[in-house]
Short mmCIF file of C-alpha atoms in Angstrom, two decimals:
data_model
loop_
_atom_site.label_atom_id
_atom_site.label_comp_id
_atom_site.label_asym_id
_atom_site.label_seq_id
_atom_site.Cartn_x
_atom_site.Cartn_y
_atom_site.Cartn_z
CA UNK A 1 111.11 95.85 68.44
CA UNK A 2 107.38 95.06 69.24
CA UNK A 3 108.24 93.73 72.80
CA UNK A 4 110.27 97.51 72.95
CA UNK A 5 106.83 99.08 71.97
CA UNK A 6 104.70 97.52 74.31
CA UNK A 7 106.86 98.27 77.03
CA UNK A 8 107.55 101.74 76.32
CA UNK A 9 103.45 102.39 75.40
CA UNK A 10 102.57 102.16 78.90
CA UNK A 11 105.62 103.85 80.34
CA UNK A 12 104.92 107.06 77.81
CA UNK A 13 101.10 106.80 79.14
CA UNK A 14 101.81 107.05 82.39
CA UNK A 15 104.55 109.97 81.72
CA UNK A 16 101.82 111.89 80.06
CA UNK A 17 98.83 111.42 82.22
CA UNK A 18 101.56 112.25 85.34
CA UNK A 19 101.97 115.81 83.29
CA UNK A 20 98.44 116.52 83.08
CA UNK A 21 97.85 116.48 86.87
CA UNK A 22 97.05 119.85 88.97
CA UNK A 23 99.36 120.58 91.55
CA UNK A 24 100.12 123.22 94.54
CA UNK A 25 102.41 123.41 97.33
CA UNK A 26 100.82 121.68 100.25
CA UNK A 27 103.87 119.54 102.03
CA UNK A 28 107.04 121.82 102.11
CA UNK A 29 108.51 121.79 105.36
CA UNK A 30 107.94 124.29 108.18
CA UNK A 31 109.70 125.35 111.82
CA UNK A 32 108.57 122.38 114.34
CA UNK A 33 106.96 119.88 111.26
CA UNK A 34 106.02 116.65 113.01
CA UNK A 35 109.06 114.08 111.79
CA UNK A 36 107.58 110.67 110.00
CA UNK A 37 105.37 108.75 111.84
CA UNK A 38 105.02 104.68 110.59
CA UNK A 39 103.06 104.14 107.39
CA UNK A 40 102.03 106.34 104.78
CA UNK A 41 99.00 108.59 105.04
CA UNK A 42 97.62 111.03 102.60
CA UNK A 43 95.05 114.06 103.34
CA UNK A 44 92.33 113.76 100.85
CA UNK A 45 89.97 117.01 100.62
CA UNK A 46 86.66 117.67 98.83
CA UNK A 47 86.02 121.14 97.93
CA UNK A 48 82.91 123.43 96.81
CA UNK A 49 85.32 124.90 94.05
CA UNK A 50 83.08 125.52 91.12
CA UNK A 51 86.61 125.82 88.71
CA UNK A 52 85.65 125.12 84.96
CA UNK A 53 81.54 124.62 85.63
CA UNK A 54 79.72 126.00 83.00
CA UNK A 55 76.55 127.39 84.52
CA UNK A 56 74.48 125.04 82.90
CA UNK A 57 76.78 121.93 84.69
CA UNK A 58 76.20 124.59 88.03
CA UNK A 59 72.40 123.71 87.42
CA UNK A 60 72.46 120.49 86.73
CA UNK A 61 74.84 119.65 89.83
CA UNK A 62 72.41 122.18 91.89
CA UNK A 63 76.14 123.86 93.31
CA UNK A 64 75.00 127.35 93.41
CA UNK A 65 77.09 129.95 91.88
CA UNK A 66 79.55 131.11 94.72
CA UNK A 67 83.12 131.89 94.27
CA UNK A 68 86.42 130.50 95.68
CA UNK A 69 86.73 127.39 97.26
CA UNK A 70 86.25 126.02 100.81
CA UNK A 71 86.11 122.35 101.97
CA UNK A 72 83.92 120.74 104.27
CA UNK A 73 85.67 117.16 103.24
CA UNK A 74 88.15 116.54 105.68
CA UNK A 75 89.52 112.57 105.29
CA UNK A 76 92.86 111.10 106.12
CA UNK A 77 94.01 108.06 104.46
CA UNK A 78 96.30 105.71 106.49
CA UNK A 79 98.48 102.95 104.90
CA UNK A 80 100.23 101.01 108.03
CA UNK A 81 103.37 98.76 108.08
CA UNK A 82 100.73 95.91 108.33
CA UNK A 83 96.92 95.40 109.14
CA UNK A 84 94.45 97.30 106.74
CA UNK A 85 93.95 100.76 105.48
CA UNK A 86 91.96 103.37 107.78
CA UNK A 87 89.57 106.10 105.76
CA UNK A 88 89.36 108.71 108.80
CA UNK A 89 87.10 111.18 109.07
CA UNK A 90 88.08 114.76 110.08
CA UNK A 91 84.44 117.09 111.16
CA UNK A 92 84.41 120.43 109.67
CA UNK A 93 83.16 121.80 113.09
CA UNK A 94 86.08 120.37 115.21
CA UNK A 95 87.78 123.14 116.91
CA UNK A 96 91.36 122.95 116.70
CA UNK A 97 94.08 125.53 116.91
CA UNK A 98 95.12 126.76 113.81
CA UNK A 99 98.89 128.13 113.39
CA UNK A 100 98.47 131.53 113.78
CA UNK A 101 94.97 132.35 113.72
CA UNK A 102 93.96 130.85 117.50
CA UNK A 103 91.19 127.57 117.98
CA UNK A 104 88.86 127.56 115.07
CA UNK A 105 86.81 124.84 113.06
CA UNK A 106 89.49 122.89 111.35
CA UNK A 107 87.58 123.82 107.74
CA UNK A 108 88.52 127.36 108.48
CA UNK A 109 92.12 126.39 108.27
CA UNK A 110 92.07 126.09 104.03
CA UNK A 111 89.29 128.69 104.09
CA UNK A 112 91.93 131.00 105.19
CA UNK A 113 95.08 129.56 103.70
CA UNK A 114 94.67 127.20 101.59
CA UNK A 115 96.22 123.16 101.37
CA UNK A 116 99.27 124.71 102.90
CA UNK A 117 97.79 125.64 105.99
CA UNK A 118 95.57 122.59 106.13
CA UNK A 119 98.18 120.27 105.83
CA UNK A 120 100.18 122.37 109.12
CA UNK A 121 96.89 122.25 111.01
CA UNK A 122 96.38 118.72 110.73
CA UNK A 123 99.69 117.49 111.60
CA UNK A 124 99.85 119.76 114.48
CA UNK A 125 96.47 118.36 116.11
CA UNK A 126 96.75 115.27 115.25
CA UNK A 127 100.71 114.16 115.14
CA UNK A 128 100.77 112.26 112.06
CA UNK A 129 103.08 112.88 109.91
CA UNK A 130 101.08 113.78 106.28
CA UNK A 131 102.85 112.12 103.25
CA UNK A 132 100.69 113.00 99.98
CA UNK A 133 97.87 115.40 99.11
CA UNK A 134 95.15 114.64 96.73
CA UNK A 135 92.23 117.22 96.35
CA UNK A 136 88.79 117.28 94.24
CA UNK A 137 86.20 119.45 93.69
CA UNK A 138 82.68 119.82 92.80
CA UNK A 139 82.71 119.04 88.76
CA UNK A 140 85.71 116.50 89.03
CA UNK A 141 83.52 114.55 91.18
CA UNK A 142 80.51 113.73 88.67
CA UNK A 143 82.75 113.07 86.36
CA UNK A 144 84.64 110.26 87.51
CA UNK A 145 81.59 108.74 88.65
CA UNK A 146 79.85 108.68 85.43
CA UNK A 147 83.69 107.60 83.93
CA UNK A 148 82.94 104.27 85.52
CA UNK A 149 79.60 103.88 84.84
CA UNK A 150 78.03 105.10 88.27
CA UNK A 151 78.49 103.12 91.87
CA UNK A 152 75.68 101.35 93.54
CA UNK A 153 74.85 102.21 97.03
CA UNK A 154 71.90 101.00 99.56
CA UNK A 155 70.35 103.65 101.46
CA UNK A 156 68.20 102.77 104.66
CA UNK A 157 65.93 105.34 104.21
CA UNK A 158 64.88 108.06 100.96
CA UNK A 159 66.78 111.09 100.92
CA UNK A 160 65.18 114.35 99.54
CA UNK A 161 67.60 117.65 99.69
CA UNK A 162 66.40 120.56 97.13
CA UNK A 163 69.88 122.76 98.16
CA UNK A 164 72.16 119.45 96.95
CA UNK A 165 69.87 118.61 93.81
CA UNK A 166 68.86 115.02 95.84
CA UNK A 167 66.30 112.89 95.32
CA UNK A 168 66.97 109.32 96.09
CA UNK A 169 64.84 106.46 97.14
CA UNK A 170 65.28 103.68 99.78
CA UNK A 171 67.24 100.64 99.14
CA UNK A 172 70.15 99.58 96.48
CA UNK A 173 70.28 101.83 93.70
CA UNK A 174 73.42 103.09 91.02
CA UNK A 175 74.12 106.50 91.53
CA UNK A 176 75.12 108.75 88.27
CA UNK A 177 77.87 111.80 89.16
CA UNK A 178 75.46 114.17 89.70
CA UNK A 179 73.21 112.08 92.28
CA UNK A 180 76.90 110.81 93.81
CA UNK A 181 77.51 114.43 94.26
CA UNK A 182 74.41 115.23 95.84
CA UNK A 183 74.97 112.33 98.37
CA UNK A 184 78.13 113.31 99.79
CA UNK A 185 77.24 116.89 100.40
CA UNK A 186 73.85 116.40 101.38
CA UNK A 187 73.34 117.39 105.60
CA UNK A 188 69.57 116.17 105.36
CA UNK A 189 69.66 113.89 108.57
CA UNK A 190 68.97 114.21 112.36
CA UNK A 191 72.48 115.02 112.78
CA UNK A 192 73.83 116.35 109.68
CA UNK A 193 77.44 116.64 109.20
CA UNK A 194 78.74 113.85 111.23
CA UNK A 195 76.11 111.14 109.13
CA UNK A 196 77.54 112.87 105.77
CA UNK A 197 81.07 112.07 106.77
CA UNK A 198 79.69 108.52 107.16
CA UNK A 199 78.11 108.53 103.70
CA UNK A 200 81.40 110.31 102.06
CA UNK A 201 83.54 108.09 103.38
CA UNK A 202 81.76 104.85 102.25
CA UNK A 203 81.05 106.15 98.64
CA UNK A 204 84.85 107.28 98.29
CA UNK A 205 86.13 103.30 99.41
CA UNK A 206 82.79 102.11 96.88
CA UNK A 207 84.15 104.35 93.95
CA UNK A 208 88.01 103.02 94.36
CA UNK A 209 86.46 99.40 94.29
CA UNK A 210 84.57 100.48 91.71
CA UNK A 211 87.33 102.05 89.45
CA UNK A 212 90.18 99.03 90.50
CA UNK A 213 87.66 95.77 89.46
CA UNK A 214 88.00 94.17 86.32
CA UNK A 215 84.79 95.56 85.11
CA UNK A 216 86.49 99.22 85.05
CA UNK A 217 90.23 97.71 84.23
CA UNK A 218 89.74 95.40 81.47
CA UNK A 219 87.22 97.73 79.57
CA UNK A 220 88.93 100.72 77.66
CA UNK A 221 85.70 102.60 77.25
CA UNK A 222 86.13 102.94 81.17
CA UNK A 223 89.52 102.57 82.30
CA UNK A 224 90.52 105.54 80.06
CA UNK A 225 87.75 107.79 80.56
CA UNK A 226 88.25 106.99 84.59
CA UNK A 227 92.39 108.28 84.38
CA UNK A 228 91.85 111.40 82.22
CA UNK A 229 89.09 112.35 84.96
CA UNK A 230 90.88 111.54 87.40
CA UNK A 231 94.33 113.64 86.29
CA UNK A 232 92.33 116.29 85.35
CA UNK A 233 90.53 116.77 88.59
CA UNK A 234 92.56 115.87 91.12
CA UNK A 235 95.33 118.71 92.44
CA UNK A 236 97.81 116.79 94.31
CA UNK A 237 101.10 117.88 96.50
CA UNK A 238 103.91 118.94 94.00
CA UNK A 239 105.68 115.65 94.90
CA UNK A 240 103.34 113.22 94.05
CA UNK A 241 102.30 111.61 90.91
CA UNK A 242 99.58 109.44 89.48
CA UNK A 243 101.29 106.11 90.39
CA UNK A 244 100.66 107.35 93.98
CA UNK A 245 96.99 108.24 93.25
CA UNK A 246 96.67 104.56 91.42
CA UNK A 247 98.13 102.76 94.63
CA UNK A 248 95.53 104.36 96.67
CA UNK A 249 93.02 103.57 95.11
CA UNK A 250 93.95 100.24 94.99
CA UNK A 251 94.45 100.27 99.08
CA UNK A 252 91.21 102.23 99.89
CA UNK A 253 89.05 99.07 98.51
CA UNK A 254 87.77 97.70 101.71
CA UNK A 255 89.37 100.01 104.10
CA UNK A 256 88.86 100.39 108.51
CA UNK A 257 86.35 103.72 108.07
CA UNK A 258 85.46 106.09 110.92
CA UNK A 259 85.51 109.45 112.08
CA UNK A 260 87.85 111.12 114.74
CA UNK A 261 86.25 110.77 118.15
CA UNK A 262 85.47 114.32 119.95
CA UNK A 263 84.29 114.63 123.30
CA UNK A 264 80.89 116.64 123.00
CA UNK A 265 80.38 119.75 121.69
CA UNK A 266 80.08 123.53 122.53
CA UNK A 267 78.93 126.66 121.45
CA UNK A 268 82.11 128.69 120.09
CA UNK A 269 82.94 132.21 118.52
CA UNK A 270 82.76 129.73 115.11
CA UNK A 271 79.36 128.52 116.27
CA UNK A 272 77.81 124.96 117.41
CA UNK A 273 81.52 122.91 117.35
CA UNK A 274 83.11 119.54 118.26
CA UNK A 275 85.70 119.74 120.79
CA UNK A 276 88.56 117.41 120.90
CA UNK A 277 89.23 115.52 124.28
CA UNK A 278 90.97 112.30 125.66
CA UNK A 279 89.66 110.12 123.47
CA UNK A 280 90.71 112.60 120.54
CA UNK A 281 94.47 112.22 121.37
CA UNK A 282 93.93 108.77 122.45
CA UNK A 283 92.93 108.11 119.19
CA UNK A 284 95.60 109.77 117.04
CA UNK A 285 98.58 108.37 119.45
CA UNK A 286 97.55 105.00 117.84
CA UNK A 287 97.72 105.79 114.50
CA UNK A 288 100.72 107.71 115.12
CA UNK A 289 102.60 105.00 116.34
CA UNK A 290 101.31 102.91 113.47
CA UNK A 291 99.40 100.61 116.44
CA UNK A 292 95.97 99.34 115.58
CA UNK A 293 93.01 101.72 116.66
CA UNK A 294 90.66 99.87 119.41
CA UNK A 295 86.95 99.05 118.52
CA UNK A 296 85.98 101.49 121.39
CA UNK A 297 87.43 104.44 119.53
CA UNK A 298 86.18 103.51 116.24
CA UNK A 299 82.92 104.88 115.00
CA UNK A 300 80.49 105.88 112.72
CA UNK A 301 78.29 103.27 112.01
CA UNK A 302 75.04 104.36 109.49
CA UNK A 303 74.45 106.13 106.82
CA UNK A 304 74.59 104.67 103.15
CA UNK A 305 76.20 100.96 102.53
CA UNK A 306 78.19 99.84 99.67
CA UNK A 307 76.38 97.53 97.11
CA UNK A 308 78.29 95.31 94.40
CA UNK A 309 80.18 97.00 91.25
#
């Protein structure tokens, strides 16, 4: 009977905490859907939605007070057949076609119709197949950085940024939620977006170290804390559930990071933009075939590094 309990305790946990997670139509099928490609890869997307902040969690996170949602967090997450893990940086300001709207910065895309249409977009420019959706916003974020007791990051140079609430000094430091937050939306730098993809992409592989090492697993004050957060901010495709979230996380520990190559950029009816090129689509035909990317079209070496948990 006890061995019956302690089977079934976990089972019914994981049950529950599956039930409590957001969720929205994002992969249903559409005319011309790009088949499956090898691996599994999941669009993960940060957004400014302010859902559920009191204003006195607005002021503390230094968000600002403006409705809706938009992203500017544009990462896919590639599992292949063999070799390791790819965190891949998608530029809000590359200009891609979006299904019935013309060329426009891929951001604009779930600006304008949500995961649905981000989910079509992507697939369409880049032809890989998208197999799970996770999405976060702007209070789920502190919190399940403070669930595991902050993540340490070394910085190469001080970062001040009144509009993200960012104050941070040079070298190895733990970062709460609220300083996390500030980090990965902060454009302070010589050339702004494309170093903040650097530093978002780093801290997201440093926080699923962080939450899948013993010192979060074996300690209930942190492992618990860490799955409510993360069930209650995540919104994920209807067809997922947290067992896909947990083997993520559990992939995305030391994972190949970069950002999609673009050939230059141009002024555009969207503004200053990155334009896709040759060495765009050379790019995604390797990790559509589930072939292993080439050093010369990986990048984005810089910003912050990961320290130890």
């Amino acid at each position: 009977m006890i061995l019956l309990l302690l089977v079934l305790a976990p089972v019914g946990l994981l049950l529950y905490y599956d039930t409590t997670l957001h969720r929205v139509d994002a992969l249903s099928d559409y005319s011309g859907r790009i088949g499956n490609t090898p691996g599994t890869t999941w669009l993960v997307v940060g957004t400014d939605s302010r859902a559920d902040l009191s204003q006195e969690d607005k002021d503390k996170l230094a968000t600002g007070d403006s409705d809706g949602s938009r992203t500017d967090t544009i990462m896919l997450a590639h599992i292949p057949t063999s070799g390791k893990p790819m965190l891949i940086s998608i530029p809000r300001d590359m200009y891609v076609p979006i299904p019935g709207q013309g060329s426009h910065k891929i951001n604009s895309a779930f600006n304008s119709g949500g995961a649905k249409l981000l989910v079509q977009t992507v697939e369409q420019f880049s032809g890989v197949h998208i197999d799970h959706y996770a999405e976060i916003g702007f209070g789920g974020f502190d919190r399940l950085v403070d669930s595991v007791g902050g993540v340490t990051m070394c910085l190469d140079h001080g970062i001040r940024d009144p509009k993200a609430g960012l104050r941070l000094k040079a070298g190895c430091q733990e970062l709460d939620g609220a300083q996390a937050l500030g980090l990965v939306r902060t454009r302070a730098f010589p050339n702004a977006d494309l170093e903040r993809v650097v530093n978002q992409r780093k801290f997201f592989s440093a926080l699923m170290s962080k939450a899948t090492s013993p010192s979060t697993l074996l300690n209930p004050f942190r492992v618990f804390p860490f799955i409510n957060g993360a069930t209650d901010s995540f919104t994920v495709d209807e067809g997922d559930h947290v067992w896909h979230l947990a083997w993520l996380a559990f992939r995305l520990r030391d994972p190949v990071t970069t950002t999609v190559p673009a050939d230059g950029d141009e002024y555009t009816g969207d503004g200053e933009s990155l334009i896709p090129g040759p060495s765009t689509e050379q790019f995604f035909q390797y990790v559509s075939k589930g072939q292993t990317v080439p050093d010369e079209l990986l990048s984005g070496s810089g910003g912050s590094s990961l320290g130890s948990s």
